[in-house]
mmCIF file with all atom_site columns, C-alpha atoms in Angstrom:
data_model
loop_
_atom_site.group_PDB
_atom_site.id
_atom_site.type_symbol
_atom_site.label_atom_id
_atom_site.label_alt_id
_atom_site.label_comp_id
_atom_site.label_asym_id
_atom_site.label_entity_id
_atom_site.label_seq_id
_atom_site.pdbx_PDB_ins_code
_atom_site.Cartn_x
_atom_site.Cartn_y
_atom_site.Cartn_z
_atom_site.occupancy
_atom_site.B_iso_or_equiv
_atom_site.pdbx_formal_charge
_atom_site.auth_seq_id
_atom_site.auth_comp_id
_atom_site.auth_asym_id
_atom_site.auth_atom_id
_atom_site.pdbx_PDB_model_num
ATOM 1   C CA . PRO E 1 1   ? 14.847 1.995   12.238  1.00 53.00 ? 1   PRO E CA 1
ATOM 2   C CA . LEU E 1 2   ? 14.529 3.649   9.236   1.00 56.00 ? 2   LEU E CA 1
ATOM 3   C CA . ALA E 1 3   ? 12.342 6.077   10.024  1.00 64.00 ? 3   ALA E CA 1
ATOM 4   C CA . LEU E 1 4   ? 13.930 6.715   13.363  1.00 64.00 ? 4   LEU E CA 1
ATOM 5   C CA . VAL E 1 5   ? 17.060 7.509   11.287  1.00 63.00 ? 5   VAL E CA 1
ATOM 6   C CA . SER E 1 6   ? 14.970 10.063  8.844   1.00 66.00 ? 6   SER E CA 1
ATOM 7   C CA . GLY E 1 7   ? 13.505 11.638  12.277  1.00 69.00 ? 7   GLY E CA 1
ATOM 8   C CA . PHE E 1 8   ? 16.591 12.048  14.106  1.00 70.00 ? 8   PHE E CA 1
ATOM 9   C CA . GLY E 1 9   ? 19.201 13.078  11.617  1.00 70.00 ? 9   GLY E CA 1
ATOM 10  C CA . LEU E 1 10  ? 21.170 15.902  12.634  1.00 74.00 ? 10  LEU E CA 1
ATOM 11  C CA . VAL E 1 11  ? 21.367 17.631  9.148   1.00 74.00 ? 11  VAL E CA 1
ATOM 12  C CA . PHE E 1 12  ? 17.483 16.237  8.011   1.00 76.00 ? 12  PHE E CA 1
ATOM 13  C CA . TRP E 1 13  ? 16.284 18.001  11.492  1.00 78.00 ? 13  TRP E CA 1
ATOM 14  C CA . SER E 1 14  ? 17.730 21.465  10.681  1.00 80.00 ? 14  SER E CA 1
ATOM 15  C CA . GLN E 1 15  ? 16.415 21.223  7.427   1.00 79.00 ? 15  GLN E CA 1
ATOM 16  C CA . SER E 1 16  ? 12.750 20.536  8.472   1.00 80.00 ? 16  SER E CA 1
ATOM 17  C CA . VAL E 1 17  ? 13.030 23.789  10.794  1.00 83.00 ? 17  VAL E CA 1
ATOM 18  C CA . ILE E 1 18  ? 13.580 26.190  7.962   1.00 84.00 ? 18  ILE E CA 1
ATOM 19  C CA . THR E 1 19  ? 12.316 27.348  4.718   1.00 82.00 ? 19  THR E CA 1
ATOM 20  C CA . GLU E 1 20  ? 13.660 25.351  1.991   1.00 84.00 ? 20  GLU E CA 1
ATOM 21  C CA . VAL E 1 21  ? 12.553 22.812  -0.372  1.00 86.00 ? 21  VAL E CA 1
ATOM 22  C CA . TYR E 1 22  ? 13.636 19.968  1.690   1.00 84.00 ? 22  TYR E CA 1
ATOM 23  C CA . THR E 1 23  ? 11.168 19.042  3.679   1.00 84.00 ? 23  THR E CA 1
ATOM 24  C CA . LEU E 1 24  ? 8.432  18.804  0.783   1.00 88.00 ? 24  LEU E CA 1
ATOM 25  C CA . HIS E 1 25  ? 10.496 16.906  -0.663  1.00 85.00 ? 25  HIS E CA 1
ATOM 26  C CA . ALA E 1 26  ? 10.818 14.396  1.797   1.00 82.00 ? 26  ALA E CA 1
ATOM 27  C CA . MET E 1 27  ? 7.071  13.827  2.133   1.00 86.00 ? 27  MET E CA 1
ATOM 28  C CA . VAL E 1 28  ? 6.523  13.227  -1.281  1.00 88.00 ? 28  VAL E CA 1
ATOM 29  C CA . PHE E 1 29  ? 9.193  10.918  -1.542  1.00 84.00 ? 29  PHE E CA 1
ATOM 30  C CA . ALA E 1 30  ? 7.846  9.109   1.446   1.00 83.00 ? 30  ALA E CA 1
ATOM 31  C CA . ALA E 1 31  ? 4.295  9.385   -0.489  1.00 88.00 ? 31  ALA E CA 1
ATOM 32  C CA . LEU E 1 32  ? 5.460  8.094   -3.488  1.00 87.00 ? 32  LEU E CA 1
ATOM 33  C CA . LEU E 1 33  ? 7.149  5.353   -2.011  1.00 84.00 ? 33  LEU E CA 1
ATOM 34  C CA . ARG E 1 34  ? 4.168  4.130   -0.139  1.00 86.00 ? 34  ARG E CA 1
ATOM 35  C CA . VAL E 1 35  ? 2.151  4.424   -3.622  1.00 90.00 ? 35  VAL E CA 1
ATOM 36  C CA . MET E 1 36  ? 4.420  2.517   -5.467  1.00 87.00 ? 36  MET E CA 1
ATOM 37  C CA . LEU E 1 37  ? 4.428  -0.554  -2.544  1.00 84.00 ? 37  LEU E CA 1
ATOM 38  C CA . GLN E 1 38  ? 0.887  -0.357  -2.886  1.00 90.00 ? 38  GLN E CA 1
ATOM 39  C CA . TRP E 1 39  ? 0.688  -0.411  -6.397  1.00 90.00 ? 39  TRP E CA 1
ATOM 40  C CA . ARG E 1 40  ? 3.100  -3.938  -6.008  1.00 86.00 ? 40  ARG E CA 1
ATOM 41  C CA . ALA E 1 41  ? 0.846  -5.154  -3.592  1.00 86.00 ? 41  ALA E CA 1
ATOM 42  C CA . THR E 1 42  ? -2.367 -4.576  -5.893  1.00 90.00 ? 42  THR E CA 1
ATOM 43  C CA . GLY E 1 43  ? -1.400 -4.890  -9.482  1.00 87.00 ? 43  GLY E CA 1
ATOM 44  C CA . GLU E 1 44  ? -3.932 -1.656  -9.794  1.00 92.00 ? 44  GLU E CA 1
ATOM 45  C CA . ASP E 1 45  ? -2.642 0.720   -12.498 1.00 92.00 ? 45  ASP E CA 1
ATOM 46  C CA . ARG E 1 46  ? -4.608 4.013   -10.537 1.00 93.00 ? 46  ARG E CA 1
ATOM 47  C CA . TRP E 1 47  ? -1.875 3.514   -8.081  1.00 93.00 ? 47  TRP E CA 1
ATOM 48  C CA . LEU E 1 48  ? 0.824  3.796   -10.666 1.00 91.00 ? 48  LEU E CA 1
ATOM 49  C CA . ARG E 1 49  ? -0.801 6.747   -12.149 1.00 92.00 ? 49  ARG E CA 1
ATOM 50  C CA . VAL E 1 50  ? -1.119 8.204   -9.034  1.00 93.00 ? 50  VAL E CA 1
ATOM 51  C CA . GLY E 1 51  ? 2.640  7.785   -8.496  1.00 90.00 ? 51  GLY E CA 1
ATOM 52  C CA . LEU E 1 52  ? 3.373  9.308   -11.586 1.00 90.00 ? 52  LEU E CA 1
ATOM 53  C CA . VAL E 1 53  ? 1.536  11.888  -10.981 1.00 92.00 ? 53  VAL E CA 1
ATOM 54  C CA . MET E 1 54  ? 3.155  12.505  -7.626  1.00 92.00 ? 54  MET E CA 1
ATOM 55  C CA . ALA E 1 55  ? 6.535  12.055  -8.988  1.00 90.00 ? 55  ALA E CA 1
ATOM 56  C CA . GLY E 1 56  ? 5.808  15.312  -11.558 1.00 91.00 ? 56  GLY E CA 1
ATOM 57  C CA . LEU E 1 57  ? 4.929  17.034  -8.518  1.00 92.00 ? 57  LEU E CA 1
ATOM 58  C CA . GLY E 1 58  ? 8.062  15.942  -6.369  1.00 90.00 ? 58  GLY E CA 1
ATOM 59  C CA . MET E 1 59  ? 10.433 17.016  -9.371  1.00 89.00 ? 59  MET E CA 1
ATOM 60  C CA . ALA E 1 60  ? 8.522  20.398  -9.806  1.00 90.00 ? 60  ALA E CA 1
ATOM 61  C CA . ASN E 1 61  ? 9.594  20.902  -6.111  1.00 89.00 ? 61  ASN E CA 1
ATOM 62  C CA . HIS E 1 62  ? 13.270 19.431  -6.179  1.00 86.00 ? 62  HIS E CA 1
ATOM 63  C CA . HIS E 1 63  ? 15.512 18.061  -8.862  1.00 82.00 ? 63  HIS E CA 1
ATOM 64  C CA . LEU E 1 64  ? 16.365 15.176  -6.739  1.00 79.00 ? 64  LEU E CA 1
ATOM 65  C CA . LEU E 1 65  ? 13.084 13.398  -6.951  1.00 82.00 ? 65  LEU E CA 1
ATOM 66  C CA . GLY E 1 66  ? 13.995 12.515  -10.149 1.00 80.00 ? 66  GLY E CA 1
ATOM 67  C CA . LEU E 1 67  ? 16.574 9.816   -9.319  1.00 77.00 ? 67  LEU E CA 1
ATOM 68  C CA . SER E 1 68  ? 14.039 8.615   -7.231  1.00 78.00 ? 68  SER E CA 1
ATOM 69  C CA . ALA E 1 69  ? 11.428 8.422   -9.635  1.00 80.00 ? 69  ALA E CA 1
ATOM 70  C CA . ALA E 1 70  ? 14.291 6.346   -12.652 1.00 81.00 ? 70  ALA E CA 1
ATOM 71  C CA . GLY E 1 71  ? 14.864 4.088   -9.512  1.00 80.00 ? 71  GLY E CA 1
ATOM 72  C CA . LEU E 1 72  ? 11.330 3.435   -9.037  1.00 82.00 ? 72  LEU E CA 1
ATOM 73  C CA . ALA E 1 73  ? 10.718 3.476   -12.630 1.00 84.00 ? 73  ALA E CA 1
ATOM 74  C CA . ALA E 1 74  ? 13.357 0.409   -13.038 1.00 83.00 ? 74  ALA E CA 1
ATOM 75  C CA . TRP E 1 75  ? 12.220 -1.747  -9.952  1.00 85.00 ? 75  TRP E CA 1
ATOM 76  C CA . ALA E 1 76  ? 8.456  -0.938  -11.353 1.00 86.00 ? 76  ALA E CA 1
ATOM 77  C CA . VAL E 1 77  ? 9.844  -2.397  -14.652 1.00 86.00 ? 77  VAL E CA 1
ATOM 78  C CA . VAL E 1 78  ? 11.937 -5.298  -12.738 1.00 84.00 ? 78  VAL E CA 1
ATOM 79  C CA . SER E 1 79  ? 8.797  -6.454  -11.109 1.00 82.00 ? 79  SER E CA 1
ATOM 80  C CA . ARG E 1 80  ? 6.503  -6.611  -13.657 1.00 86.00 ? 80  ARG E CA 1
ATOM 81  C CA . PRO E 1 81  ? 8.104  -6.805  -16.823 1.00 84.00 ? 81  PRO E CA 1
ATOM 82  C CA . GLY E 1 82  ? 4.757  -7.116  -18.875 1.00 86.00 ? 82  GLY E CA 1
ATOM 83  C CA . LEU E 1 83  ? 4.555  -3.166  -18.083 1.00 87.00 ? 83  LEU E CA 1
ATOM 84  C CA . LEU E 1 84  ? 6.807  -2.715  -21.277 1.00 85.00 ? 84  LEU E CA 1
ATOM 85  C CA . ARG E 1 85  ? 4.262  -4.165  -23.229 1.00 88.00 ? 85  ARG E CA 1
ATOM 86  C CA . ARG E 1 86  ? 1.237  -2.133  -22.177 1.00 89.00 ? 86  ARG E CA 1
ATOM 87  C CA . TRP E 1 87  ? 1.718  0.813   -24.393 1.00 89.00 ? 87  TRP E CA 1
ATOM 88  C CA . LYS E 1 88  ? -1.252 2.687   -23.460 1.00 91.00 ? 88  LYS E CA 1
ATOM 89  C CA . LEU E 1 89  ? -0.532 2.521   -19.825 1.00 90.00 ? 89  LEU E CA 1
ATOM 90  C CA . GLY E 1 90  ? 2.544  3.928   -20.372 1.00 88.00 ? 90  GLY E CA 1
ATOM 91  C CA . ALA E 1 91  ? 1.443  6.939   -22.555 1.00 92.00 ? 91  ALA E CA 1
ATOM 92  C CA . SER E 1 92  ? -0.698 7.432   -19.573 1.00 92.00 ? 92  SER E CA 1
ATOM 93  C CA . CYS E 1 93  ? 1.742  7.733   -16.922 1.00 89.00 ? 93  CYS E CA 1
ATOM 94  C CA . VAL E 1 94  ? 4.118  9.713   -19.282 1.00 90.00 ? 94  VAL E CA 1
ATOM 95  C CA . LEU E 1 95  ? 1.342  12.524  -19.434 1.00 94.00 ? 95  LEU E CA 1
ATOM 96  C CA . LEU E 1 96  ? 0.483  12.324  -15.632 1.00 93.00 ? 96  LEU E CA 1
ATOM 97  C CA . PHE E 1 97  ? 4.098  13.383  -15.325 1.00 92.00 ? 97  PHE E CA 1
ATOM 98  C CA . GLY E 1 98  ? 3.436  16.197  -17.048 1.00 92.00 ? 98  GLY E CA 1
ATOM 99  C CA . ALA E 1 99  ? 0.993  17.066  -15.474 1.00 93.00 ? 99  ALA E CA 1
ATOM 100 C CA . GLY E 1 100 ? 2.520  16.894  -12.273 1.00 92.00 ? 100 GLY E CA 1
ATOM 101 C CA . LEU E 1 101 ? 5.436  19.107  -13.888 1.00 92.00 ? 101 LEU E CA 1
ATOM 102 C CA . LEU E 1 102 ? 2.682  21.905  -14.575 1.00 92.00 ? 102 LEU E CA 1
ATOM 103 C CA . PRO E 1 103 ? 3.704  23.943  -11.001 1.00 92.00 ? 103 PRO E CA 1
ATOM 104 C CA . TYR E 1 104 ? 6.493  25.577  -13.265 1.00 92.00 ? 104 TYR E CA 1
ATOM 105 C CA . ALA E 1 105 ? 3.809  26.943  -15.912 1.00 91.00 ? 105 ALA E CA 1
ATOM 106 C CA . TYR E 1 106 ? 2.938  29.407  -13.101 1.00 92.00 ? 106 TYR E CA 1
ATOM 107 C CA . LEU E 1 107 ? 6.472  30.434  -12.673 1.00 91.00 ? 107 LEU E CA 1
ATOM 108 C CA . PRO E 1 108 ? 6.483  33.221  -16.006 1.00 93.00 ? 108 PRO E CA 1
ATOM 109 C CA . LEU E 1 109 ? 3.287  34.390  -14.771 1.00 92.00 ? 109 LEU E CA 1
ATOM 110 C CA . ARG E 1 110 ? 4.395  35.084  -11.293 1.00 91.00 ? 110 ARG E CA 1
ATOM 111 C CA . ALA E 1 111 ? 8.070  36.562  -12.627 1.00 91.00 ? 111 ALA E CA 1
ATOM 112 C CA . ARG E 1 112 ? 6.240  38.999  -14.604 1.00 90.00 ? 112 ARG E CA 1
ATOM 113 C CA . ALA E 1 113 ? 4.874  40.777  -11.797 1.00 89.00 ? 113 ALA E CA 1
ATOM 114 C CA . ASN E 1 114 ? 8.227  41.695  -10.220 1.00 87.00 ? 114 ASN E CA 1
ATOM 115 C CA . PRO E 1 115 ? 7.866  40.260  -7.310  1.00 88.00 ? 115 PRO E CA 1
ATOM 116 C CA . ALA E 1 116 ? 9.987  40.673  -4.143  1.00 86.00 ? 116 ALA E CA 1
ATOM 117 C CA . MET E 1 117 ? 11.460 36.835  -4.431  1.00 85.00 ? 117 MET E CA 1
ATOM 118 C CA . ASN E 1 118 ? 12.292 36.409  -7.891  1.00 87.00 ? 118 ASN E CA 1
ATOM 119 C CA . TRP E 1 119 ? 14.598 33.432  -8.251  1.00 83.00 ? 119 TRP E CA 1
ATOM 120 C CA . GLY E 1 120 ? 16.138 33.483  -11.892 1.00 83.00 ? 120 GLY E CA 1
ATOM 121 C CA . ASN E 1 121 ? 13.445 36.064  -12.992 1.00 88.00 ? 121 ASN E CA 1
ATOM 122 C CA . PRO E 1 122 ? 11.862 32.803  -14.836 1.00 91.00 ? 122 PRO E CA 1
ATOM 123 C CA . ALA E 1 123 ? 9.625  35.541  -17.179 1.00 90.00 ? 123 ALA E CA 1
ATOM 124 C CA . SER E 1 124 ? 10.616 34.208  -20.620 1.00 89.00 ? 124 SER E CA 1
ATOM 125 C CA . ALA E 1 125 ? 10.783 30.709  -21.956 1.00 89.00 ? 125 ALA E CA 1
ATOM 126 C CA . ALA E 1 126 ? 14.597 30.836  -21.895 1.00 90.00 ? 126 ALA E CA 1
ATOM 127 C CA . GLU E 1 127 ? 14.712 32.142  -18.846 1.00 90.00 ? 127 GLU E CA 1
ATOM 128 C CA . LEU E 1 128 ? 12.594 29.865  -17.518 1.00 89.00 ? 128 LEU E CA 1
ATOM 129 C CA . TRP E 1 129 ? 14.551 26.526  -19.661 1.00 89.00 ? 129 TRP E CA 1
ATOM 130 C CA . ASP E 1 130 ? 17.827 27.402  -17.380 1.00 88.00 ? 130 ASP E CA 1
ATOM 131 C CA . HIS E 1 131 ? 15.636 27.826  -14.034 1.00 85.00 ? 131 HIS E CA 1
ATOM 132 C CA . VAL E 1 132 ? 14.409 24.458  -14.977 1.00 85.00 ? 132 VAL E CA 1
ATOM 133 C CA . THR E 1 133 ? 17.502 23.241  -15.718 1.00 82.00 ? 133 THR E CA 1
ATOM 134 C CA . ARG E 1 134 ? 19.322 24.765  -13.149 1.00 78.00 ? 134 ARG E CA 1
ATOM 135 C CA . SER E 1 135 ? 22.078 26.818  -14.947 1.00 79.00 ? 135 SER E CA 1
ATOM 136 C CA . GLN E 1 136 ? 22.734 29.012  -12.112 1.00 74.00 ? 136 GLN E CA 1
ATOM 137 C CA . TYR E 1 137 ? 24.935 26.174  -10.617 1.00 70.00 ? 137 TYR E CA 1
ATOM 138 C CA . LYS E 1 138 ? 26.991 25.503  -13.438 1.00 64.00 ? 138 LYS E CA 1
ATOM 139 C CA . GLY E 1 139 ? 29.699 26.828  -15.367 1.00 56.00 ? 139 GLY E CA 1
ATOM 140 C CA . PRO E 1 140 ? 32.663 29.148  -13.788 1.00 54.00 ? 140 PRO E CA 1
ATOM 141 C CA . ASP E 1 141 ? 30.135 32.126  -12.189 1.00 54.00 ? 141 ASP E CA 1
ATOM 142 C CA . ALA E 1 142 ? 28.164 28.968  -10.496 1.00 53.00 ? 142 ALA E CA 1
ATOM 143 C CA . PRO E 1 143 ? 27.823 29.555  -6.572  1.00 53.00 ? 143 PRO E CA 1
ATOM 144 C CA . ASP E 1 144 ? 30.028 26.649  -5.286  1.00 53.00 ? 144 ASP E CA 1
ATOM 145 C CA . ASP E 1 145 ? 32.645 26.997  -2.363  1.00 49.00 ? 145 ASP E CA 1
ATOM 146 C CA . PRO E 1 146 ? 35.047 26.047  -2.916  1.00 49.00 ? 146 PRO E CA 1
ATOM 147 C CA . PRO E 1 147 ? 34.529 25.369  -6.952  1.00 52.00 ? 147 PRO E CA 1
ATOM 148 C CA . GLN E 1 148 ? 33.588 21.611  -7.594  1.00 55.00 ? 148 GLN E CA 1
ATOM 149 C CA . GLU E 1 149 ? 36.139 19.219  -8.607  1.00 58.00 ? 149 GLU E CA 1
ATOM 150 C CA . HIS E 1 150 ? 35.770 16.059  -11.504 1.00 58.00 ? 150 HIS E CA 1
ATOM 151 C CA . GLY E 1 151 ? 37.413 12.918  -12.187 1.00 64.00 ? 151 GLY E CA 1
ATOM 152 C CA . PHE E 1 152 ? 37.706 9.463   -10.980 1.00 66.00 ? 152 PHE E CA 1
ATOM 153 C CA . ALA E 1 153 ? 39.276 10.416  -7.413  1.00 75.00 ? 153 ALA E CA 1
ATOM 154 C CA . ALA E 1 154 ? 37.007 13.566  -6.600  1.00 69.00 ? 154 ALA E CA 1
ATOM 155 C CA . GLU E 1 155 ? 33.824 10.675  -7.787  1.00 66.00 ? 155 GLU E CA 1
ATOM 156 C CA . MET E 1 156 ? 35.425 8.457   -5.205  1.00 75.00 ? 156 MET E CA 1
ATOM 157 C CA . ARG E 1 157 ? 35.341 11.278  -2.455  1.00 77.00 ? 157 ARG E CA 1
ATOM 158 C CA . GLN E 1 158 ? 31.844 12.308  -3.268  1.00 71.00 ? 158 GLN E CA 1
ATOM 159 C CA . LEU E 1 159 ? 31.269 8.591   -2.647  1.00 71.00 ? 159 LEU E CA 1
ATOM 160 C CA . GLY E 1 160 ? 33.039 8.389   0.496   1.00 77.00 ? 160 GLY E CA 1
ATOM 161 C CA . VAL E 1 161 ? 31.121 11.690  2.179   1.00 75.00 ? 161 VAL E CA 1
ATOM 162 C CA . MET E 1 162 ? 27.426 9.990   1.263   1.00 71.00 ? 162 MET E CA 1
ATOM 163 C CA . ALA E 1 163 ? 28.886 6.985   3.314   1.00 74.00 ? 163 ALA E CA 1
ATOM 164 C CA . GLY E 1 164 ? 30.117 9.211   6.108   1.00 75.00 ? 164 GLY E CA 1
ATOM 165 C CA . TYR E 1 165 ? 26.628 10.980  6.056   1.00 71.00 ? 165 TYR E CA 1
ATOM 166 C CA . LEU E 1 166 ? 24.476 7.635   6.317   1.00 68.00 ? 166 LEU E CA 1
ATOM 167 C CA . ILE E 1 167 ? 27.284 6.591   9.421   1.00 69.00 ? 167 ILE E CA 1
ATOM 168 C CA . ARG E 1 168 ? 27.332 10.095  11.475  1.00 71.00 ? 168 ARG E CA 1
ATOM 169 C CA . GLU E 1 169 ? 24.044 11.703  10.594  1.00 69.00 ? 169 GLU E CA 1
ATOM 170 C CA . PRO E 1 170 ? 21.839 8.598   12.585  1.00 66.00 ? 170 PRO E CA 1
ATOM 171 C CA . THR E 1 171 ? 24.368 8.759   15.376  1.00 68.00 ? 171 THR E CA 1
ATOM 172 C CA . PRO E 1 172 ? 26.041 5.013   15.100  1.00 72.00 ? 172 PRO E CA 1
ATOM 173 C CA . VAL E 1 173 ? 23.318 3.876   17.512  1.00 74.00 ? 173 VAL E CA 1
ATOM 174 C CA . LEU E 1 174 ? 20.819 4.271   15.163  1.00 73.00 ? 174 LEU E CA 1
ATOM 175 C CA . PHE E 1 175 ? 22.709 3.704   12.086  1.00 73.00 ? 175 PHE E CA 1
ATOM 176 C CA . VAL E 1 176 ? 23.221 0.028   13.452  1.00 79.00 ? 176 VAL E CA 1
ATOM 177 C CA . LEU E 1 177 ? 19.502 -0.219  14.201  1.00 77.00 ? 177 LEU E CA 1
ATOM 178 C CA . ALA E 1 178 ? 18.768 0.927   10.365  1.00 74.00 ? 178 ALA E CA 1
ATOM 179 C CA . MET E 1 179 ? 21.168 -1.932  8.858   1.00 78.00 ? 179 MET E CA 1
ATOM 180 C CA . ALA E 1 180 ? 19.073 -4.105  11.142  1.00 82.00 ? 180 ALA E CA 1
ATOM 181 C CA . GLY E 1 181 ? 16.030 -3.208  9.872   1.00 77.00 ? 181 GLY E CA 1
ATOM 182 C CA . VAL E 1 182 ? 17.119 -3.664  6.453   1.00 77.00 ? 182 VAL E CA 1
ATOM 183 C CA . ILE E 1 183 ? 18.224 -6.893  6.920   1.00 83.00 ? 183 ILE E CA 1
ATOM 184 C CA . ALA E 1 184 ? 14.880 -7.409  8.439   1.00 82.00 ? 184 ALA E CA 1
ATOM 185 C CA . LEU E 1 185 ? 13.287 -6.371  5.364   1.00 76.00 ? 185 LEU E CA 1
ATOM 186 C CA . ALA E 1 186 ? 15.319 -8.140  3.019   1.00 79.00 ? 186 ALA E CA 1
ATOM 187 C CA . ARG E 1 187 ? 14.021 -11.333 4.524   1.00 83.00 ? 187 ARG E CA 1
ATOM 188 C CA . ARG E 1 188 ? 10.840 -10.722 4.711   1.00 82.00 ? 188 ARG E CA 1
ATOM 189 C CA . ASP E 1 189 ? 10.195 -8.922  1.265   1.00 79.00 ? 189 ASP E CA 1
ATOM 190 C CA . ARG E 1 190 ? 12.601 -9.089  -1.452  1.00 77.00 ? 190 ARG E CA 1
ATOM 191 C CA . ASN E 1 191 ? 10.802 -6.923  -3.561  1.00 77.00 ? 191 ASN E CA 1
ATOM 192 C CA . ALA E 1 192 ? 10.775 -4.372  -0.884  1.00 76.00 ? 192 ALA E CA 1
ATOM 193 C CA . ALA E 1 193 ? 14.504 -4.718  -0.411  1.00 77.00 ? 193 ALA E CA 1
ATOM 194 C CA . MET E 1 194 ? 15.490 -4.371  -4.362  1.00 78.00 ? 194 MET E CA 1
ATOM 195 C CA . LEU E 1 195 ? 13.272 -1.289  -4.267  1.00 78.00 ? 195 LEU E CA 1
ATOM 196 C CA . LEU E 1 196 ? 15.253 0.103   -1.495  1.00 75.00 ? 196 LEU E CA 1
ATOM 197 C CA . GLY E 1 197 ? 18.864 -1.173  -2.939  1.00 76.00 ? 197 GLY E CA 1
ATOM 198 C CA . ILE E 1 198 ? 17.754 0.694   -6.495  1.00 76.00 ? 198 ILE E CA 1
ATOM 199 C CA . LEU E 1 199 ? 16.776 3.999   -4.652  1.00 74.00 ? 199 LEU E CA 1
ATOM 200 C CA . THR E 1 200 ? 20.479 3.826   -2.679  1.00 70.00 ? 200 THR E CA 1
ATOM 201 C CA . GLY E 1 201 ? 21.463 3.583   -5.720  1.00 71.00 ? 201 GLY E CA 1
ATOM 202 C CA . ALA E 1 202 ? 19.937 6.043   -7.916  1.00 69.00 ? 202 ALA E CA 1
ATOM 203 C CA . HIS E 1 203 ? 20.777 8.699   -4.507  1.00 65.00 ? 203 HIS E CA 1
ATOM 204 C CA . ALA E 1 204 ? 24.686 7.642   -4.930  1.00 63.00 ? 204 ALA E CA 1
ATOM 205 C CA . GLY E 1 205 ? 24.498 8.975   -8.512  1.00 64.00 ? 205 GLY E CA 1
ATOM 206 C CA . LEU E 1 206 ? 23.437 12.236  -7.189  1.00 61.00 ? 206 LEU E CA 1
ATOM 207 C CA . PHE E 1 207 ? 26.901 12.671  -5.800  1.00 57.00 ? 207 PHE E CA 1
ATOM 208 C CA . LEU E 1 208 ? 28.751 11.384  -9.093  1.00 58.00 ? 208 LEU E CA 1
ATOM 209 C CA . CYS E 1 209 ? 27.172 13.220  -11.486 1.00 58.00 ? 209 CYS E CA 1
ATOM 210 C CA . PHE E 1 210 ? 26.419 16.646  -9.239  1.00 54.00 ? 210 PHE E CA 1
#
C-alpha cells in the first residue's frame, strides 16, 4: 500500500515526468531506507557505511534528504545504543558521508566554464557556500509567492497543509490502504514502524522550518 501511495500520488507523479531533483531524491531515499533496514537485520557495519555514502550523495542532490538522514541516524542509535561507543565506526561514517558530498566540489569547476545553465554561479568559495546553504531562498528577495509567514499559527497551518497532502494526494482510497499497511507493519515489526514514525516526524520538521 505504501508503494501504491508513492506511485499514484498526484504531485509525486507530476514531478516524476519533468526535469527536477525530486525523482532522484525519491530513488535515493528508497534505496537508503532499504540499506538501513538491511543493516538492522544483519548487524553488518558495511551496510551502515553504504548508507552514509548514499546519504551524502542524496544531500548533494536535495537538502531534504538531510532530514531523512537525521531521522535514520536517530533510529540507528535507538536501535543499537552501543553505536555511540564505537568511535572508529562513527569517524568512518562521518568521512563516508563527506565523500558522498563530493559532487559539490565539481560545481565551481563547471561554473567557471560559463555554462548555459549556471544556477547561483558557484564559481568561488563564497558563492558555493551560498549555493549549498540555499541563500537565494532567504531574505526579502527570496522567490516566495506569497512571502512566507512565521510564528506558531503559521507553523500550524503548515502542518495542516502537510496533513492535507497525506490524505488528498494518494486519493482517500489509497490513503486508507496506506494506513492499513502502517498498522500491519507495526504489528509485524515494531522497529520498522518506529523508523517510519521517526522519518515522518523528520519530514514534519521541514514544514515547520521552511
